[in-house]
GROMACS .gro file of C-alpha atoms in nm:
model
  282
    1UNK     CA    1  -2.771   7.795   4.366
    2UNK     CA    2  -2.900   7.749   4.719
    3UNK     CA    3  -2.896   7.900   5.063
    4UNK     CA    4  -2.836   7.789   5.418
    5UNK     CA    5  -2.809   7.941   5.762
    6UNK     CA    6  -2.651   7.868   6.096
    7UNK     CA    7  -2.850   7.665   6.346
    8UNK     CA    8  -2.842   7.542   6.701
    9UNK     CA    9  -2.889   7.168   6.645
   10UNK     CA   10  -3.039   6.975   6.934
   11UNK     CA   11  -3.163   6.634   7.041
   12UNK     CA   12  -3.530   6.720   7.097
   13UNK     CA   13  -3.605   6.395   7.280
   14UNK     CA   14  -3.312   6.444   7.520
   15UNK     CA   15  -3.419   6.803   7.585
   16UNK     CA   16  -3.771   6.684   7.678
   17UNK     CA   17  -3.626   6.415   7.903
   18UNK     CA   18  -3.419   6.682   8.075
   19UNK     CA   19  -3.728   6.896   8.126
   20UNK     CA   20  -3.589   7.189   7.923
   21UNK     CA   21  -3.825   7.375   7.693
   22UNK     CA   22  -3.733   7.390   7.321
   23UNK     CA   23  -3.538   7.701   7.222
   24UNK     CA   24  -3.732   8.016   7.133
   25UNK     CA   25  -3.652   8.204   6.817
   26UNK     CA   26  -3.553   8.517   7.007
   27UNK     CA   27  -3.339   8.371   7.284
   28UNK     CA   28  -3.030   8.564   7.392
   29UNK     CA   29  -2.682   8.431   7.458
   30UNK     CA   30  -2.750   8.451   7.832
   31UNK     CA   31  -3.064   8.240   7.786
   32UNK     CA   32  -2.873   7.994   7.568
   33UNK     CA   33  -2.608   7.957   7.841
   34UNK     CA   34  -2.876   7.907   8.106
   35UNK     CA   35  -3.042   7.634   7.896
   36UNK     CA   36  -2.706   7.458   7.856
   37UNK     CA   37  -2.655   7.468   8.233
   38UNK     CA   38  -2.998   7.312   8.296
   39UNK     CA   39  -2.934   7.043   8.035
   40UNK     CA   40  -2.600   6.958   8.195
   41UNK     CA   41  -2.748   6.933   8.545
   42UNK     CA   42  -3.037   6.716   8.428
   43UNK     CA   43  -2.851   6.483   8.192
   44UNK     CA   44  -2.499   6.451   8.330
   45UNK     CA   45  -2.368   6.534   7.981
   46UNK     CA   46  -2.243   6.868   7.856
   47UNK     CA   47  -2.517   7.089   7.723
   48UNK     CA   48  -2.339   7.186   7.403
   49UNK     CA   49  -2.025   7.178   7.198
   50UNK     CA   50  -1.805   7.476   7.289
   51UNK     CA   51  -1.885   7.749   7.030
   52UNK     CA   52  -1.566   7.936   7.119
   53UNK     CA   53  -1.369   7.746   6.854
   54UNK     CA   54  -1.587   7.858   6.562
   55UNK     CA   55  -1.514   8.182   6.379
   56UNK     CA   56  -1.861   8.181   6.221
   57UNK     CA   57  -2.031   8.169   6.562
   58UNK     CA   58  -1.808   8.447   6.690
   59UNK     CA   59  -1.930   8.641   6.386
   60UNK     CA   60  -2.293   8.582   6.489
   61UNK     CA   61  -2.217   8.711   6.839
   62UNK     CA   62  -2.041   9.016   6.691
   63UNK     CA   63  -2.323   9.098   6.449
   64UNK     CA   64  -2.571   9.076   6.736
   65UNK     CA   65  -2.374   9.362   6.891
   66UNK     CA   66  -2.376   9.574   6.576
   67UNK     CA   67  -2.020   9.483   6.476
   68UNK     CA   68  -1.872   9.277   6.196
   69UNK     CA   69  -1.599   9.023   6.135
   70UNK     CA   70  -1.459   9.232   5.849
   71UNK     CA   71  -1.501   9.589   5.732
   72UNK     CA   72  -1.611   9.676   5.379
   73UNK     CA   73  -1.245   9.721   5.278
   74UNK     CA   74  -1.145   9.376   5.407
   75UNK     CA   75  -0.992   9.468   5.742
   76UNK     CA   76  -1.087   9.335   6.086
   77UNK     CA   77  -1.414   9.479   6.213
   78UNK     CA   78  -1.350   9.398   6.580
   79UNK     CA   79  -1.088   9.450   6.848
   80UNK     CA   80  -0.888   9.224   7.077
   81UNK     CA   81  -1.125   9.329   7.357
   82UNK     CA   82  -1.424   9.196   7.159
   83UNK     CA   83  -1.259   8.860   7.095
   84UNK     CA   84  -1.134   8.835   7.454
   85UNK     CA   85  -1.489   8.891   7.581
   86UNK     CA   86  -1.622   8.614   7.355
   87UNK     CA   87  -1.354   8.370   7.466
   88UNK     CA   88  -1.394   8.466   7.832
   89UNK     CA   89  -1.764   8.374   7.806
   90UNK     CA   90  -1.710   8.040   7.632
   91UNK     CA   91  -1.408   7.942   7.843
   92UNK     CA   92  -1.603   8.014   8.162
   93UNK     CA   93  -1.877   7.780   8.044
   94UNK     CA   94  -1.617   7.514   7.967
   95UNK     CA   95  -1.473   7.544   8.317
   96UNK     CA   96  -1.826   7.504   8.454
   97UNK     CA   97  -1.855   7.178   8.259
   98UNK     CA   98  -2.147   7.318   8.057
   99UNK     CA   99  -1.983   7.296   7.713
  100UNK     CA  100  -1.740   7.043   7.568
  101UNK     CA  101  -1.404   6.982   7.730
  102UNK     CA  102  -1.077   7.088   7.570
  103UNK     CA  103  -1.015   6.730   7.456
  104UNK     CA  104  -1.361   6.701   7.298
  105UNK     CA  105  -1.332   7.039   7.127
  106UNK     CA  106  -0.994   6.967   6.967
  107UNK     CA  107  -1.140   6.652   6.808
  108UNK     CA  108  -1.375   6.862   6.593
  109UNK     CA  109  -1.290   6.818   6.225
  110UNK     CA  110  -1.609   6.926   6.047
  111UNK     CA  111  -1.769   6.581   6.052
  112UNK     CA  112  -2.087   6.504   6.246
  113UNK     CA  113  -1.930   6.186   6.383
  114UNK     CA  114  -1.659   6.374   6.571
  115UNK     CA  115  -1.883   6.627   6.742
  116UNK     CA  116  -1.985   6.577   7.106
  117UNK     CA  117  -2.350   6.552   6.993
  118UNK     CA  118  -2.254   6.296   6.728
  119UNK     CA  119  -2.074   6.093   6.996
  120UNK     CA  120  -2.371   6.121   7.235
  121UNK     CA  121  -2.157   6.324   7.476
  122UNK     CA  122  -2.366   6.642   7.444
  123UNK     CA  123  -2.727   6.738   7.375
  124UNK     CA  124  -2.665   7.035   7.144
  125UNK     CA  125  -2.437   7.141   6.860
  126UNK     CA  126  -2.371   7.466   6.672
  127UNK     CA  127  -2.365   7.405   6.298
  128UNK     CA  128  -2.531   7.487   5.967
  129UNK     CA  129  -2.882   7.371   5.886
  130UNK     CA  130  -2.840   7.122   5.600
  131UNK     CA  131  -2.533   6.934   5.734
  132UNK     CA  132  -2.730   6.867   6.055
  133UNK     CA  133  -2.906   6.583   5.869
  134UNK     CA  134  -2.606   6.367   5.958
  135UNK     CA  135  -2.712   6.366   6.323
  136UNK     CA  136  -3.021   6.159   6.242
  137UNK     CA  137  -2.811   5.845   6.204
  138UNK     CA  138  -2.692   5.891   6.562
  139UNK     CA  139  -2.979   6.039   6.762
  140UNK     CA  140  -3.279   5.944   6.547
  141UNK     CA  141  -3.546   6.146   6.375
  142UNK     CA  142  -3.592   6.412   6.644
  143UNK     CA  143  -3.311   6.644   6.534
  144UNK     CA  144  -3.426   6.997   6.613
  145UNK     CA  145  -3.306   7.318   6.452
  146UNK     CA  146  -3.324   7.650   6.637
  147UNK     CA  147  -3.199   7.999   6.548
  148UNK     CA  148  -2.872   8.124   6.691
  149UNK     CA  149  -2.904   8.345   6.998
  150UNK     CA  150  -2.961   8.715   6.934
  151UNK     CA  151  -2.795   9.018   7.091
  152UNK     CA  152  -2.926   9.155   7.418
  153UNK     CA  153  -3.128   9.417   7.228
  154UNK     CA  154  -3.279   9.152   6.998
  155UNK     CA  155  -3.042   9.210   6.705
  156UNK     CA  156  -2.995   8.885   6.508
  157UNK     CA  157  -2.643   8.787   6.411
  158UNK     CA  158  -2.702   8.494   6.179
  159UNK     CA  159  -2.778   8.529   5.810
  160UNK     CA  160  -2.861   8.339   5.494
  161UNK     CA  161  -2.545   8.225   5.320
  162UNK     CA  162  -2.512   8.084   4.968
  163UNK     CA  163  -2.462   7.709   4.980
  164UNK     CA  164  -2.310   7.699   4.633
  165UNK     CA  165  -2.225   7.946   4.358
  166UNK     CA  166  -2.237   7.896   3.984
  167UNK     CA  167  -2.042   8.122   3.751
  168UNK     CA  168  -1.883   8.158   3.411
  169UNK     CA  169  -1.549   8.290   3.295
  170UNK     CA  170  -1.532   8.657   3.204
  171UNK     CA  171  -1.324   8.542   2.906
  172UNK     CA  172  -1.585   8.298   2.776
  173UNK     CA  173  -1.610   8.289   2.396
  174UNK     CA  174  -1.981   8.215   2.439
  175UNK     CA  175  -2.101   8.469   2.697
  176UNK     CA  176  -2.468   8.458   2.594
  177UNK     CA  177  -2.481   8.080   2.622
  178UNK     CA  178  -2.298   8.093   2.955
  179UNK     CA  179  -2.550   8.341   3.093
  180UNK     CA  180  -2.835   8.124   2.967
  181UNK     CA  181  -2.691   7.820   3.146
  182UNK     CA  182  -2.651   8.007   3.475
  183UNK     CA  183  -3.001   8.149   3.443
  184UNK     CA  184  -3.140   7.800   3.379
  185UNK     CA  185  -2.967   7.646   3.680
  186UNK     CA  186  -3.071   7.921   3.920
  187UNK     CA  187  -3.412   8.032   3.793
  188UNK     CA  188  -3.577   7.766   3.576
  189UNK     CA  189  -3.854   7.547   3.726
  190UNK     CA  190  -3.733   7.249   3.521
  191UNK     CA  191  -3.387   7.271   3.678
  192UNK     CA  192  -3.539   7.307   4.025
  193UNK     CA  193  -3.748   6.995   3.965
  194UNK     CA  194  -3.436   6.797   3.877
  195UNK     CA  195  -3.202   6.938   4.143
  196UNK     CA  196  -3.449   6.956   4.432
  197UNK     CA  197  -3.258   7.050   4.748
  198UNK     CA  198  -2.937   6.872   4.646
  199UNK     CA  199  -2.755   7.207   4.627
  200UNK     CA  200  -2.938   7.358   4.922
  201UNK     CA  201  -3.285   7.507   4.953
  202UNK     CA  202  -3.330   7.718   4.635
  203UNK     CA  203  -3.239   8.084   4.668
  204UNK     CA  204  -3.498   8.181   4.407
  205UNK     CA  205  -3.814   8.275   4.602
  206UNK     CA  206  -4.064   8.140   4.349
  207UNK     CA  207  -3.880   7.811   4.301
  208UNK     CA  208  -3.842   7.766   4.675
  209UNK     CA  209  -4.217   7.803   4.728
  210UNK     CA  210  -4.289   7.563   4.441
  211UNK     CA  211  -4.046   7.302   4.569
  212UNK     CA  212  -4.134   7.317   4.940
  213UNK     CA  213  -4.443   7.086   4.927
  214UNK     CA  214  -4.241   6.823   4.740
  215UNK     CA  215  -3.960   6.801   4.993
  216UNK     CA  216  -3.929   6.504   5.226
  217UNK     CA  217  -3.720   6.395   5.521
  218UNK     CA  218  -3.467   6.638   5.662
  219UNK     CA  219  -3.496   6.863   5.356
  220UNK     CA  220  -3.847   6.944   5.477
  221UNK     CA  221  -3.709   7.020   5.825
  222UNK     CA  222  -3.449   7.258   5.680
  223UNK     CA  223  -3.706   7.430   5.458
  224UNK     CA  224  -3.941   7.481   5.752
  225UNK     CA  225  -3.655   7.614   5.963
  226UNK     CA  226  -3.555   7.864   5.695
  227UNK     CA  227  -3.915   7.968   5.642
  228UNK     CA  228  -3.935   8.052   6.012
  229UNK     CA  229  -3.640   8.289   5.968
  230UNK     CA  230  -3.799   8.487   5.683
  231UNK     CA  231  -3.805   8.859   5.751
  232UNK     CA  232  -3.609   8.824   6.074
  233UNK     CA  233  -3.246   8.822   5.959
  234UNK     CA  234  -3.024   9.113   5.861
  235UNK     CA  235  -2.854   9.110   5.519
  236UNK     CA  236  -2.544   8.892   5.493
  237UNK     CA  237  -2.195   9.043   5.517
  238UNK     CA  238  -1.980   9.094   5.207
  239UNK     CA  239  -1.774   8.799   5.094
  240UNK     CA  240  -1.475   8.755   5.329
  241UNK     CA  241  -1.137   8.883   5.213
  242UNK     CA  242  -0.852   8.671   5.089
  243UNK     CA  243  -0.689   8.511   5.391
  244UNK     CA  244  -1.007   8.425   5.578
  245UNK     CA  245  -0.965   8.049   5.522
  246UNK     CA  246  -0.623   8.058   5.687
  247UNK     CA  247  -0.759   8.272   5.971
  248UNK     CA  248  -1.029   8.017   6.052
  249UNK     CA  249  -0.753   7.769   6.137
  250UNK     CA  250  -0.563   8.038   6.327
  251UNK     CA  251  -0.879   8.116   6.524
  252UNK     CA  252  -0.915   7.754   6.635
  253UNK     CA  253  -0.544   7.721   6.714
  254UNK     CA  254  -0.541   8.034   6.930
  255UNK     CA  255  -0.853   7.920   7.116
  256UNK     CA  256  -0.679   7.588   7.185
  257UNK     CA  257  -0.423   7.792   7.378
  258UNK     CA  258  -0.708   7.920   7.598
  259UNK     CA  259  -0.887   7.592   7.666
  260UNK     CA  260  -0.563   7.410   7.750
  261UNK     CA  261  -0.467   7.689   7.990
  262UNK     CA  262  -0.160   7.807   7.803
  263UNK     CA  263  -0.288   8.162   7.748
  264UNK     CA  264  -0.559   8.384   7.892
  265UNK     CA  265  -0.844   8.484   7.660
  266UNK     CA  266  -0.694   8.834   7.638
  267UNK     CA  267  -0.346   8.706   7.550
  268UNK     CA  268  -0.483   8.470   7.284
  269UNK     CA  269  -0.709   8.742   7.142
  270UNK     CA  270  -0.420   8.987   7.109
  271UNK     CA  271  -0.210   8.719   6.939
  272UNK     CA  272  -0.493   8.646   6.695
  273UNK     CA  273  -0.532   9.015   6.607
  274UNK     CA  274  -0.159   9.043   6.534
  275UNK     CA  275  -0.164   8.732   6.315
  276UNK     CA  276  -0.485   8.832   6.139
  277UNK     CA  277  -0.369   9.182   6.054
  278UNK     CA  278  -0.048   9.038   5.907
  279UNK     CA  279  -0.243   8.782   5.702
  280UNK     CA  280  -0.484   9.044   5.566
  281UNK     CA  281  -0.198   9.272   5.458
  282UNK     CA  282  -0.059   9.005   5.223
   0.00000   0.00000   0.00000
């Protein structure tokens, strides 16, 4: 019923005060890291939350290198060496003091309030576009949205993702009526007028264009951000296999072992691969 995409969320006023230019749409991971270093030096706060904990941001990094989180048949699309390289990069930034500390990172629970940016301990977050509206209550109206960094050759890793699905049972005794309801919710201008952006920016191209001038507040910011991504993103991956929800928690837990110094990135990556392959075989 709607769509969203990943975003680097930043305090635009704090970035200006630090003398750091706003992010470009084609910045690389190396340029992102350099910007976080400059923000840290200028502000005395960490530049960003540590993205090493987030499976979806690892996926962006992977896709920027021409790889995938999962293969078409639902197996892992990366190796322990890939994951170790990602965690080596993020852990090195943590040890530099450029991204959030181990204690700050383990407090992340999906809420804006418990992010370093939401606690005014950082100037940048990695998130999804629509939920970033929650930062306005903390840092004011100047919440900026920027694309995720691209691969070194310019390959984008982020993608549009459905914000919500609507479906009907295959065993419905009224299949025609069910189809009509789904069609109305997704494609009818009257439904779009009622729903607005409450289920995300509409996925239907015509309805999105019709609704855009009527949007206000942060919905307008999200719509403008998504419009700036048009034609620049690769198609989304297939739906993740059964077991991915559990693996997101495993991913965070194994990275905790890295940031608290209990395992090296390589050791934690190999452990994750073993656990993930077992989970996906179930």
